[in-house]
Tab-separated table of C-alpha atoms and ligand atoms in Angstrom:
chain	number	residue	atom	x	y	z
G	1	MET	CA	-0.155	-0.024	-0.049
G	2	TRP	CA	2.988	2.330	0.415
G	3	GLY	CA	5.182	0.726	-2.047
G	4	GLY	CA	6.209	4.385	-3.544
G	5	ARG	CA	7.967	5.496	-0.399
G	6	PHE	CA	9.733	1.952	0.337
G	7	ALA	CA	12.352	0.104	-1.248
G	8	ALA	CA	12.290	-2.866	1.172
G	9	GLY	CA	9.593	-4.576	2.386
G	10	PRO	CA	9.192	-5.605	6.376
G	11	ALA	CA	11.167	-7.917	8.331
G	12	ALA	CA	8.801	-10.710	9.013
G	13	VAL	CA	8.885	-9.575	12.800
G	14	MET	CA	7.439	-6.526	11.702
G	15	ARG	CA	4.653	-8.303	9.591
G	16	GLU	CA	3.613	-9.928	12.616
G	17	ILE	CA	3.936	-7.494	15.222
G	18	ASN	CA	2.344	-5.083	12.938
G	19	ALA	CA	-0.641	-7.183	11.550
G	20	SER	CA	-4.099	-6.514	13.730
G	21	LEU	CA	-6.047	-8.895	11.094
G	22	PRO	CA	-5.752	-11.814	13.387
G	23	PHE	CA	-8.248	-10.075	15.784
G	24	ASP	CA	-9.589	-7.231	13.648
G	25	LYS	CA	-10.877	-9.402	11.317
G	26	ARG	CA	-13.882	-9.585	13.773
G	27	LEU	CA	-14.653	-5.653	12.043
G	28	TRP	CA	-15.441	-7.228	8.898
G	29	LYS	CA	-19.178	-6.337	8.562
G	30	GLN	CA	-19.000	-2.668	9.891
G	31	ASP	CA	-16.065	-1.872	7.782
G	32	ILE	CA	-17.921	-3.026	4.461
G	33	MET	CA	-20.617	-1.105	5.648
G	34	GLY	CA	-18.859	2.039	6.274
G	35	SER	CA	-17.390	1.743	2.559
G	36	ILE	CA	-20.403	1.218	1.404
G	37	ALA	CA	-21.567	4.585	2.653
G	38	HIS	CA	-18.654	6.183	1.987
G	39	ALA	CA	-18.679	5.225	-1.459
G	40	ALA	CA	-22.230	6.230	-1.667
G	41	MET	CA	-21.537	9.684	-0.259
G	42	LEU	CA	-18.693	10.400	-2.841
G	43	ALA	CA	-20.854	9.388	-5.726
G	44	SER	CA	-23.764	11.859	-4.521
G	45	LYS	CA	-21.191	14.554	-4.153
G	46	GLY	CA	-19.526	13.816	-7.332
G	47	ILE	CA	-16.117	12.906	-6.201
G	48	LEU	CA	-16.706	9.658	-7.737
G	49	SER	CA	-18.575	8.763	-10.871
G	50	GLU	CA	-22.000	6.735	-10.315
G	51	ALA	CA	-20.842	4.270	-12.468
G	52	ASP	CA	-17.396	3.616	-10.349
G	53	ALA	CA	-19.698	3.834	-7.277
G	54	ALA	CA	-21.695	1.502	-8.440
G	55	THR	CA	-18.913	-0.974	-9.079
G	56	ILE	CA	-17.170	-0.769	-5.955
G	57	ILE	CA	-20.611	-1.510	-3.957
G	58	ALA	CA	-21.497	-4.051	-6.031
G	59	GLY	CA	-17.907	-5.710	-4.849
G	60	LEU	CA	-18.082	-4.685	-1.621
G	61	GLU	CA	-21.595	-6.789	-1.448
G	62	GLU	CA	-19.507	-9.741	-2.952
G	63	ILE	CA	-16.887	-9.348	-0.562
G	64	ASP	CA	-19.507	-9.382	2.261
G	65	ASP	CA	-21.175	-12.776	1.096
G	66	GLU	CA	-17.889	-14.098	1.273
G	67	TYR	CA	-17.070	-13.121	4.668
G	68	ALA	CA	-20.426	-14.326	5.665
G	69	ALA	CA	-19.560	-17.675	4.439
G	70	GLY	CA	-16.601	-17.487	6.544
G	71	ASP	CA	-14.036	-17.420	3.929
G	72	LEU	CA	-12.200	-14.502	6.068
G	73	PRO	CA	-8.811	-13.138	4.780
G	74	THR	CA	-5.696	-14.554	6.989
G	75	ASP	CA	-2.941	-13.082	4.899
G	76	LEU	CA	-0.719	-10.888	7.565
G	77	SER	CA	1.183	-8.908	5.232
G	78	LEU	CA	-1.978	-7.204	4.598
G	79	GLU	CA	-1.735	-6.335	8.243
G	80	ASP	CA	-5.717	-5.422	8.965
G	81	ILE	CA	-9.276	-6.145	7.644
G	82	HIS	CA	-9.434	-2.465	5.899
G	83	MET	CA	-6.500	-3.429	3.698
G	84	ALA	CA	-7.259	-6.945	3.675
G	85	THR	CA	-11.133	-6.032	2.090
G	86	GLU	CA	-9.659	-3.167	-0.495
G	87	SER	CA	-7.529	-5.874	-1.506
G	88	ARG	CA	-10.266	-8.332	-2.275
G	89	LEU	CA	-11.931	-5.520	-4.106
G	90	ALA	CA	-9.083	-4.827	-6.220
G	91	GLU	CA	-8.891	-8.673	-7.026
G	92	LYS	CA	-12.269	-8.552	-8.204
G	93	ILE	CA	-13.224	-5.008	-9.629
G	94	GLY	CA	-9.496	-3.921	-10.855
G	95	PRO	CA	-7.824	-0.591	-10.615
G	96	VAL	CA	-11.119	1.194	-9.803
G	97	ALA	CA	-11.367	-0.450	-6.220
G	98	GLY	CA	-8.017	2.189	-5.557
G	99	ARG	CA	-10.926	4.936	-5.813
G	100	LEU	CA	-13.027	4.043	-2.419
G	101	HIS	CA	-10.197	5.201	-0.420
G	102	THR	CA	-10.694	9.282	-1.684
G	103	ALA	CA	-11.040	11.519	1.262
G	104	ARG	CA	-10.579	9.039	3.957
G	105	SER	CA	-8.115	7.303	6.292
G	106	ARG	CA	-7.404	4.031	8.123
G	107	ASN	CA	-7.201	6.272	10.923
G	108	ASP	CA	-10.911	7.654	10.725
G	109	GLN	CA	-12.198	4.181	9.371
G	110	VAL	CA	-11.095	1.964	12.110
G	111	ALA	CA	-12.511	4.488	14.546
G	112	THR	CA	-16.050	4.058	13.031
G	113	ASP	CA	-15.695	0.482	12.266
G	114	PHE	CA	-14.813	-0.010	16.226
G	115	LYS	CA	-17.598	2.220	17.132
G	116	LEU	CA	-20.183	0.472	14.921
G	117	TRP	CA	-19.114	-2.785	16.626
G	118	VAL	CA	-18.964	-1.164	20.617
G	119	ARG	CA	-22.507	0.019	19.650
G	120	ASP	CA	-24.026	-3.620	18.546
G	121	ALA	CA	-22.126	-4.794	21.475
G	122	ILE	CA	-23.785	-2.514	23.729
G	123	ASP	CA	-27.137	-3.757	22.275
G	124	GLU	CA	-26.270	-7.407	22.916
G	125	VAL	CA	-25.181	-6.883	26.690
G	126	ASP	CA	-28.580	-4.889	27.144
G	127	LEU	CA	-30.511	-7.662	25.845
G	128	GLY	CA	-28.854	-10.330	28.220
G	129	LEU	CA	-29.348	-8.102	30.758
G	130	TYR	CA	-32.958	-7.458	30.500
G	131	ARG	CA	-33.388	-11.457	30.599
G	132	LEU	CA	-31.536	-11.202	33.687
G	133	GLN	CA	-33.781	-8.682	35.178
G	134	ARG	CA	-36.649	-10.925	34.002
G	135	ALA	CA	-35.351	-13.986	35.407
G	136	LEU	CA	-34.531	-12.290	38.982
G	137	VAL	CA	-38.098	-10.652	39.212
G	138	ASN	CA	-39.654	-14.049	38.571
G	139	ARG	CA	-38.092	-15.646	41.348
G	140	ALA	CA	-38.757	-13.069	43.487
G	141	ALA	CA	-42.235	-13.151	42.608
G	142	ASP	CA	-42.545	-16.563	44.078
G	143	TYR	CA	-40.336	-15.699	47.130
G	144	ALA	CA	-42.194	-12.592	48.373
G	145	ASP	CA	-43.011	-13.894	51.737
G	146	ALA	CA	-40.150	-16.641	52.149
G	147	VAL	CA	-38.176	-15.373	55.194
G	148	MET	CA	-34.301	-15.749	55.366
G	149	PRO	CA	-31.586	-14.450	57.833
G	150	GLY	CA	-30.439	-10.943	56.243
G	151	PHE	CA	-26.789	-10.164	56.760
G	152	THR	CA	-24.108	-7.361	57.745
G	153	HIS	CA	-20.571	-8.316	58.113
G	154	LEU	CA	-22.053	-11.999	56.917
G	155	GLN	CA	-23.658	-12.082	60.365
G	156	SER	CA	-27.262	-12.557	60.775
G	157	ALA	CA	-28.675	-9.035	60.975
G	158	GLN	CA	-32.362	-8.782	60.728
G	159	PRO	CA	-34.863	-11.149	58.641
G	160	VAL	CA	-35.160	-10.190	55.057
G	161	THR	CA	-37.382	-12.060	52.559
G	162	LEU	CA	-35.682	-13.651	49.651
G	163	GLY	CA	-37.797	-11.957	47.391
G	164	HIS	CA	-36.263	-8.844	48.657
G	165	HIS	CA	-32.852	-10.002	48.384
G	166	LEU	CA	-33.185	-10.576	44.689
G	167	MET	CA	-34.559	-7.671	44.040
G	168	ALA	CA	-31.378	-6.106	45.497
G	169	TYR	CA	-29.890	-7.555	42.323
G	170	HIS	CA	-32.540	-6.331	40.016
G	171	GLU	CA	-31.525	-2.858	41.052
G	172	MET	CA	-28.139	-3.235	40.270
G	173	VAL	CA	-28.615	-4.785	37.010
G	174	GLY	CA	-30.964	-1.567	36.304
G	175	ARG	CA	-28.346	0.710	36.839
G	176	ASP	CA	-25.902	-1.409	34.518
G	177	ARG	CA	-28.407	-0.965	32.240
G	178	SER	CA	-28.572	2.960	32.641
G	179	ARG	CA	-24.772	2.806	32.245
G	180	PHE	CA	-24.631	1.086	28.631
G	181	ALA	CA	-27.732	3.480	27.279
G	182	ASP	CA	-25.601	6.606	28.507
G	183	ALA	CA	-22.241	5.080	26.771
G	184	ARG	CA	-24.491	4.399	23.960
G	185	ALA	CA	-26.081	8.033	23.651
G	186	ARG	CA	-22.711	9.386	24.306
G	187	MET	CA	-21.037	7.503	21.428
G	188	ASN	CA	-23.239	8.177	18.519
G	189	LEU	CA	-21.182	10.208	16.347
G	190	SER	CA	-19.470	9.298	13.628
G	191	PRO	CA	-15.693	10.339	12.844
G	192	LEU	CA	-16.033	8.678	9.127
G	193	GLY	CA	-14.365	11.322	6.998
G	194	ALA	CA	-12.068	13.112	9.609
G	195	ALA	CA	-9.828	11.459	7.439
G	196	ALA	CA	-6.122	11.087	8.864
G	197	LEU	CA	-6.339	13.727	11.463
G	198	ALA	CA	-6.934	16.967	10.020
G	199	GLY	CA	-10.099	16.790	7.750
G	200	THR	CA	-10.025	16.603	4.027
G	201	GLY	CA	-9.747	19.085	1.027
G	202	PHE	CA	-12.620	17.311	-0.978
G	203	PRO	CA	-16.261	18.580	-0.486
G	204	THR	CA	-17.314	15.274	1.069
G	205	ASP	CA	-20.495	15.304	3.298
G	206	ARG	CA	-19.820	13.848	6.748
G	207	HIS	CA	-23.424	14.107	7.869
G	208	MET	CA	-24.851	11.915	5.173
G	209	THR	CA	-22.319	9.056	6.031
G	210	ALA	CA	-23.390	9.527	9.756
G	211	ALA	CA	-27.202	9.437	8.842
G	212	ALA	CA	-26.389	6.332	6.660
G	213	LEU	CA	-24.509	4.565	9.369
G	214	GLY	CA	-27.173	4.922	12.173
G	215	PHE	CA	-25.072	7.920	13.992
G	216	ASP	CA	-26.778	11.038	15.261
G	217	GLY	CA	-24.106	13.112	13.602
G	218	PRO	CA	-20.810	13.703	12.522
G	219	THR	CA	-17.920	14.106	15.275
G	220	ARG	CA	-16.879	17.619	15.811
G	221	ASN	CA	-13.066	17.624	15.658
G	222	SER	CA	-11.277	15.496	13.129
G	223	LEU	CA	-8.172	15.257	15.496
G	224	ASP	CA	-10.475	13.912	18.414
G	225	SER	CA	-12.115	11.762	16.156
G	226	VAL	CA	-9.458	9.475	15.082
G	227	SER	CA	-7.977	9.504	18.660
G	228	ASP	CA	-10.897	8.715	20.726
G	229	ARG	CA	-11.229	5.427	22.487
G	230	ASP	CA	-13.673	6.748	25.161
G	231	PHE	CA	-16.498	4.880	23.840
G	232	ALA	CA	-14.505	1.506	23.999
G	233	LEU	CA	-13.456	2.554	27.667
G	234	ASP	CA	-17.537	3.722	28.573
G	235	TYR	CA	-18.239	-0.066	27.186
G	236	LEU	CA	-14.944	-1.442	29.586
G	237	MET	CA	-16.111	0.318	32.723
G	238	ALA	CA	-19.936	-0.130	32.486
G	239	ALA	CA	-18.594	-3.872	31.493
G	240	THR	CA	-16.462	-4.093	34.668
G	241	GLN	CA	-19.364	-2.928	36.848
G	242	VAL	CA	-21.716	-5.382	35.458
G	243	ALA	CA	-19.143	-7.960	35.993
G	244	LEU	CA	-18.549	-6.831	39.671
G	245	HIS	CA	-22.363	-7.387	40.002
G	246	LEU	CA	-22.572	-10.503	38.898
G	247	SER	CA	-19.475	-11.983	40.732
G	248	ARG	CA	-21.337	-10.934	44.007
G	249	LEU	CA	-24.537	-12.744	43.329
G	250	ALA	CA	-22.113	-15.996	42.169
G	251	GLU	CA	-20.493	-15.149	45.748
G	252	GLU	CA	-23.691	-15.518	47.740
G	253	PHE	CA	-24.612	-18.598	45.839
G	254	ILE	CA	-21.379	-20.100	45.969
G	255	ILE	CA	-21.891	-19.432	50.021
G	256	TRP	CA	-25.248	-20.220	49.909
G	257	ALA	CA	-24.566	-23.766	48.007
G	258	SER	CA	-21.783	-24.836	50.571
G	259	GLN	CA	-22.970	-27.342	53.177
G	260	PRO	CA	-22.932	-25.187	56.403
G	261	PHE	CA	-25.664	-22.750	54.855
G	262	GLY	CA	-27.601	-25.233	53.046
G	263	PHE	CA	-29.720	-21.974	51.532
G	264	ILE	CA	-29.846	-23.392	47.876
G	265	SER	CA	-28.807	-26.175	45.889
G	266	LEU	CA	-27.366	-25.589	42.181
G	267	PRO	CA	-28.852	-27.552	39.509
G	268	ASP	CA	-26.806	-30.414	37.865
G	269	ALA	CA	-26.236	-28.306	34.936
G	270	TYR	CA	-24.816	-25.688	36.302
G	271	SER	CA	-22.346	-27.718	38.845
G	272	THR	CA	-19.365	-30.091	38.289
G	273	GLY	CA	-18.296	-33.145	40.617
G	274	SER	CA	-14.930	-34.575	41.731
G	275	SER	CA	-12.674	-37.180	39.983
G	276	ILE	CA	-11.816	-38.367	43.388
G	277	MET	CA	-14.633	-37.596	45.688
G	278	PRO	CA	-17.814	-38.860	44.818
G	279	GLN	CA	-20.104	-36.445	47.337
G	280	LYS	CA	-19.020	-33.467	45.350
G	281	ARG	CA	-21.298	-31.265	43.703
G	282	ASN	CA	-18.842	-27.980	43.125
G	283	PRO	CA	-20.432	-24.362	41.908
G	284	ASP	CA	-18.203	-24.399	39.298
G	285	ALA	CA	-20.542	-21.776	36.936
G	286	ALA	CA	-20.735	-19.147	39.711
G	287	GLU	CA	-16.949	-19.568	40.223
G	288	LEU	CA	-15.785	-18.974	36.981
G	289	VAL	CA	-18.198	-15.733	36.551
G	290	ARG	CA	-16.737	-14.780	39.819
G	291	GLY	CA	-13.568	-15.550	38.140
G	292	HIS	CA	-14.226	-13.915	35.109
G	293	SER	CA	-14.988	-10.498	36.609
G	294	GLY	CA	-11.309	-10.422	37.228
G	295	ARG	CA	-10.117	-10.465	33.472
G	296	ILE	CA	-12.576	-8.162	32.382
G	297	LEU	CA	-11.653	-5.650	35.321
G	298	GLY	CA	-8.150	-6.478	33.607
G	299	CYS	CA	-9.275	-5.540	30.231
G	300	MET	CA	-10.780	-2.187	31.391
G	301	THR	CA	-6.927	-1.831	33.075
G	302	ALA	CA	-4.935	-2.616	29.596
G	303	LEU	CA	-7.220	-0.146	27.591
G	304	CYS	CA	-6.425	2.606	30.581
G	305	VAL	CA	-3.002	2.036	30.523
G	306	THR	CA	-2.882	1.771	26.631
G	307	MET	CA	-4.476	5.203	25.942
G	308	LYS	CA	-3.116	7.458	28.897
G	309	GLY	CA	0.382	8.608	27.350
G	310	LEU	CA	-0.766	9.051	24.051
G	311	PRO	CA	-0.585	12.479	22.235
G	312	LEU	CA	-3.106	13.517	19.691
G	313	ALA	CA	-3.943	12.161	17.126
G	314	TYR	CA	-3.513	8.454	15.956
G	315	SER	CA	-0.794	6.198	17.227
G	316	LYS	CA	0.003	2.826	16.299
G	317	ASP	CA	-0.630	1.773	20.268
G	318	MET	CA	-4.001	1.956	19.809
G	319	GLN	CA	-4.290	-0.854	17.521
G	320	ASP	CA	-4.296	-2.830	20.688
G	321	ASP	CA	-7.829	-1.374	21.744
G	322	LYS	CA	-9.896	-4.119	20.179
G	323	PRO	CA	-8.438	-7.204	22.091
G	324	PRO	CA	-9.122	-6.354	25.496
G	325	VAL	CA	-12.838	-5.134	23.943
G	326	PHE	CA	-13.212	-8.239	22.222
G	327	GLU	CA	-12.066	-10.654	25.274
G	328	ALA	CA	-14.342	-8.566	27.745
G	329	HIS	CA	-17.385	-8.943	25.718
G	330	ASP	CA	-17.117	-12.458	25.072
G	331	LEU	CA	-16.602	-12.848	28.903
G	332	LEU	CA	-19.106	-10.591	29.977
G	333	GLY	CA	-21.943	-12.909	27.394
G	334	LEU	CA	-20.692	-15.987	29.002
G	335	SER	CA	-21.365	-14.737	32.357
G	336	ILE	CA	-24.368	-12.947	31.962
G	337	THR	CA	-26.062	-16.351	30.342
G	338	ALA	CA	-24.911	-18.433	32.867
G	339	MET	CA	-25.824	-16.189	35.910
G	340	THR	CA	-29.409	-15.838	33.983
G	341	GLY	CA	-29.453	-20.044	33.982
G	342	MET	CA	-28.629	-20.128	37.822
G	343	VAL	CA	-31.043	-17.490	38.790
G	344	GLU	CA	-33.876	-19.303	36.711
G	345	THR	CA	-33.256	-22.733	37.814
G	346	THR	CA	-31.752	-22.783	41.556
G	347	THR	CA	-33.445	-24.682	44.149
G	348	PHE	CA	-34.009	-22.320	47.217
G	349	ARG	CA	-34.265	-24.141	50.381
G	350	THR	CA	-36.752	-21.839	51.875
G	351	ASP	CA	-37.347	-24.253	55.457
G	352	ARG	CA	-33.571	-23.710	55.697
G	353	MET	CA	-33.401	-19.908	55.488
G	354	ARG	CA	-36.371	-19.973	57.566
G	355	ALA	CA	-34.666	-22.127	60.361
G	356	LEU	CA	-31.632	-19.938	60.730
G	357	ALA	CA	-33.241	-16.903	60.209
G	358	GLU	CA	-34.843	-18.211	63.475
G	359	SER	CA	-32.349	-19.377	65.373
G	360	GLY	CA	-29.667	-16.173	64.910
G	361	PHE	CA	-31.731	-13.510	67.240
G	362	ALA	CA	-32.558	-11.576	64.242
G	363	THR	CA	-35.475	-10.214	65.731
G	364	ALA	CA	-33.486	-8.635	68.631
G	365	THR	CA	-33.928	-5.163	66.710
G	366	ASP	CA	-37.786	-5.761	67.043
G	367	LEU	CA	-37.446	-6.402	70.766
G	368	ALA	CA	-35.813	-2.967	70.998
G	369	ASP	CA	-38.045	-1.205	68.704
G	370	TRP	CA	-41.131	-2.471	71.006
G	371	LEU	CA	-39.758	-1.098	74.030
G	372	VAL	CA	-39.006	2.467	72.561
G	373	ARG	CA	-42.967	2.106	70.908
G	374	GLU	CA	-44.926	0.473	73.900
G	375	ALA	CA	-43.153	1.242	76.939
G	376	ASN	CA	-41.458	4.614	75.708
G	377	VAL	CA	-38.063	3.670	76.662
G	378	PRO	CA	-34.932	5.578	75.013
G	379	PHE	CA	-33.533	3.858	72.170
G	380	ARG	CA	-30.215	3.389	73.805
G	381	GLU	CA	-31.617	1.741	76.770
G	382	ALA	CA	-33.533	-0.527	74.907
G	383	HIS	CA	-30.925	-1.236	73.051
G	384	HIS	CA	-29.109	-2.518	76.530
G	385	ILE	CA	-31.920	-4.283	77.667
G	386	THR	CA	-32.284	-6.485	74.697
G	387	GLY	CA	-28.739	-7.143	74.904
G	388	ARG	CA	-29.487	-8.784	78.463
G	389	ALA	CA	-32.194	-10.750	76.782
G	390	VAL	CA	-30.076	-12.014	73.860
G	391	LYS	CA	-27.883	-13.077	76.276
G	392	ALA	CA	-30.117	-15.115	78.563
G	393	ALA	CA	-31.437	-16.996	75.492
G	394	GLU	CA	-27.945	-17.690	73.976
G	395	GLN	CA	-26.980	-19.133	77.969
G	396	LYS	CA	-30.450	-20.874	77.568
G	397	GLY	CA	-29.519	-22.257	73.841
G	398	CYS	CA	-33.240	-20.791	72.884
G	399	ALA	CA	-34.889	-18.307	70.590
G	400	LEU	CA	-36.052	-14.805	71.852
G	401	ALA	CA	-39.557	-16.205	71.459
G	402	ASP	CA	-38.572	-18.877	73.561
G	403	LEU	CA	-37.712	-17.093	76.910
G	404	PRO	CA	-40.561	-17.227	79.382
G	405	LEU	CA	-42.271	-14.088	80.226
G	406	ALA	CA	-41.095	-14.324	83.587
G	407	GLU	CA	-37.405	-14.085	82.382
G	408	LEU	CA	-38.222	-11.396	80.057
G	409	LYS	CA	-39.863	-9.223	83.123
G	410	THR	CA	-36.625	-9.855	85.474
G	411	ILE	CA	-34.468	-8.571	82.927
G	412	ASP	CA	-37.189	-5.488	82.628
G	413	GLY	CA	-40.255	-5.405	84.149
G	414	ARG	CA	-41.942	-2.971	81.566
G	415	ILE	CA	-41.870	-5.904	79.072
G	416	ASP	CA	-45.320	-7.663	78.826
G	417	GLU	CA	-46.889	-10.482	76.768
G	418	ARG	CA	-47.742	-8.412	73.814
G	419	VAL	CA	-43.902	-8.521	73.290
G	420	TYR	CA	-44.147	-12.140	71.587
G	421	ALA	CA	-46.136	-10.976	68.940
G	422	VAL	CA	-43.298	-9.181	67.182
G	423	LEU	CA	-40.561	-11.135	68.156
G	424	THR	CA	-41.195	-13.958	65.160
G	425	VAL	CA	-39.436	-13.664	62.044
G	426	ASP	CA	-42.675	-12.994	60.064
G	427	ALA	CA	-44.163	-10.395	62.125
G	428	SER	CA	-40.389	-8.753	62.004
G	429	VAL	CA	-40.497	-8.946	58.122
G	430	ALA	CA	-43.978	-7.703	58.122
G	431	SER	CA	-43.432	-4.651	60.205
G	432	ARG	CA	-40.650	-3.106	57.886
G	433	LYS	CA	-43.132	-1.270	55.656
G	434	SER	CA	-41.140	1.946	55.121
G	435	PHE	CA	-40.984	2.749	51.307
G	436	GLY	CA	-38.471	0.013	49.417
G	437	GLY	CA	-38.717	-2.469	52.977
G	438	THR	CA	-38.592	-5.984	53.158
G	439	ALA	CA	-42.287	-6.121	53.822
G	440	PRO	CA	-43.773	-8.832	51.752
G	441	ASP	CA	-46.238	-5.955	50.773
G	442	GLN	CA	-43.371	-3.689	50.019
G	443	VAL	CA	-41.695	-6.433	47.982
G	444	ARG	CA	-44.442	-7.216	46.133
G	445	ALA	CA	-45.180	-3.540	45.076
G	446	ARG	CA	-41.716	-3.151	43.487
G	447	ILE	CA	-42.081	-6.575	41.985
G	448	ALA	CA	-45.291	-5.435	40.169
G	449	GLU	CA	-43.464	-1.888	39.214
G	450	ALA	CA	-40.214	-3.600	37.635
G	451	THR	CA	-42.539	-6.556	36.020
G	452	ALA	CA	-44.580	-3.198	34.406
G	453	ALA	CA	-41.575	-1.726	33.475
G	454	LEU	CA	-39.936	-4.680	31.738
G	455	ASP	CA	-43.236	-5.349	29.876
G	456	ALA	CA	-43.368	-1.964	28.197
G	457	GLU	CA	-40.109	-2.386	27.005
G	458	THR	CA	-40.888	-3.125	22.953
G	459	GLY	CA	-38.898	-5.229	20.948
G	460	ARG	CA	-37.766	-7.873	23.325
U	501	LIG	N1	-4.568	-1.202	11.793
U	501	LIG	C1	-4.638	-0.268	12.165
U	501	LIG	C2	-5.522	-0.149	13.585
U	501	LIG	O1	-6.252	-1.040	13.858
U	501	LIG	C3	-5.413	0.921	11.393
U	501	LIG	C4	-4.857	2.099	11.407
U	501	LIG	C5	-3.613	2.306	10.823
U	501	LIG	N2	-3.119	4.008	10.515
U	501	LIG	C6	-2.079	4.126	10.897
U	501	LIG	N3	-1.835	5.332	10.501
U	501	LIG	N4	-0.963	3.195	10.660
U	501	LIG	O2	-5.650	1.157	14.323
């Protein structure tokens, strides 16, 4: 492509280090779309004859069919998908292929192709996250009343419902989706036509190519257009946030599936056995979701570090932008699908959850609140009195609700038999009626809103 200036060809290792074709062939579809839009614009502005443009576009469409059939280029000396496609076009239509690159450079071309790819990737992730939200809401609806221990510090804290716990993840995924939506809206300007870095002297119409490719308009600064990879970083940062959320849910499933917890039993389809210990049933899919989050974070870090020292405009370092985005996208897709499957099919052992909720003095706060409400005791003093009751129950090896009234009265004479109504786990969760609280009625209201919002999404 640059034979005019060069006397010798590249060293073998130069060909190898220089080539992005092994990974950027994944952009073939976007590259052809961008080239067709560019050729059509050149013709409409009279920069290219209608006949030449028609020949070029027909050739590109044939190449599109070849690529779609799996016949992708492999010759590393062509460096990347952009040059490989142009060279294939020349094989097909001859020297007129050389007119396609008028008024553009690979710098704006690669930025455009990659943006189009990331835009599709965002739409794919969003669909996966929508399905995960559906799964969470559906399971939450089945367990809006199922009592489990709520934890802080992984210590039994107050009873909550399993539906409430699952809906917490629905909230997280909702924020994840909004981050991707923000990123998509922000990135949707077309770099095509910025050319190498300074714009072009040809009378192009960048608005036309932007519209043809579904962008909201052209980018406004040619230097920024070819040097910007914020869209890839936005994608990776949003992906990292999703991965962190999935990792937390995976971690909970792993803990819950352990024998001492016994809160869930993961289906065979998402578990593996051991080659030596016949009793084992390991939560491998959840562990890999947790593990993949580390790799996705690594991809984000890699591109941040690649970009951080680069002067304007394009530098070849930026060719390394694609592998981390592709890797993160593949890992994220697997993680979302696996997590959704686990949420849909896990067996929840609600009897076990209830038993543990009842055994951990989880209604101690309810006793303290009762003293405040019914006996007008200041909360700090009520906290103290309750602490003594917990100690007494611990010594007897019984639940708070099983302490005899006589014993409670020796701890504080203001306690009477009405207190037993608040010491059960069901009474405790039912009382947490504040907006967003764990009371089953609240949880059901949030589930109804979430379901309506998911139903209102069209095109799913
Ligand atoms: N293979 C390059 C990449 O992926 C294409 C851009 C080359 N531009 C240049 N000025 N050498 O980034």
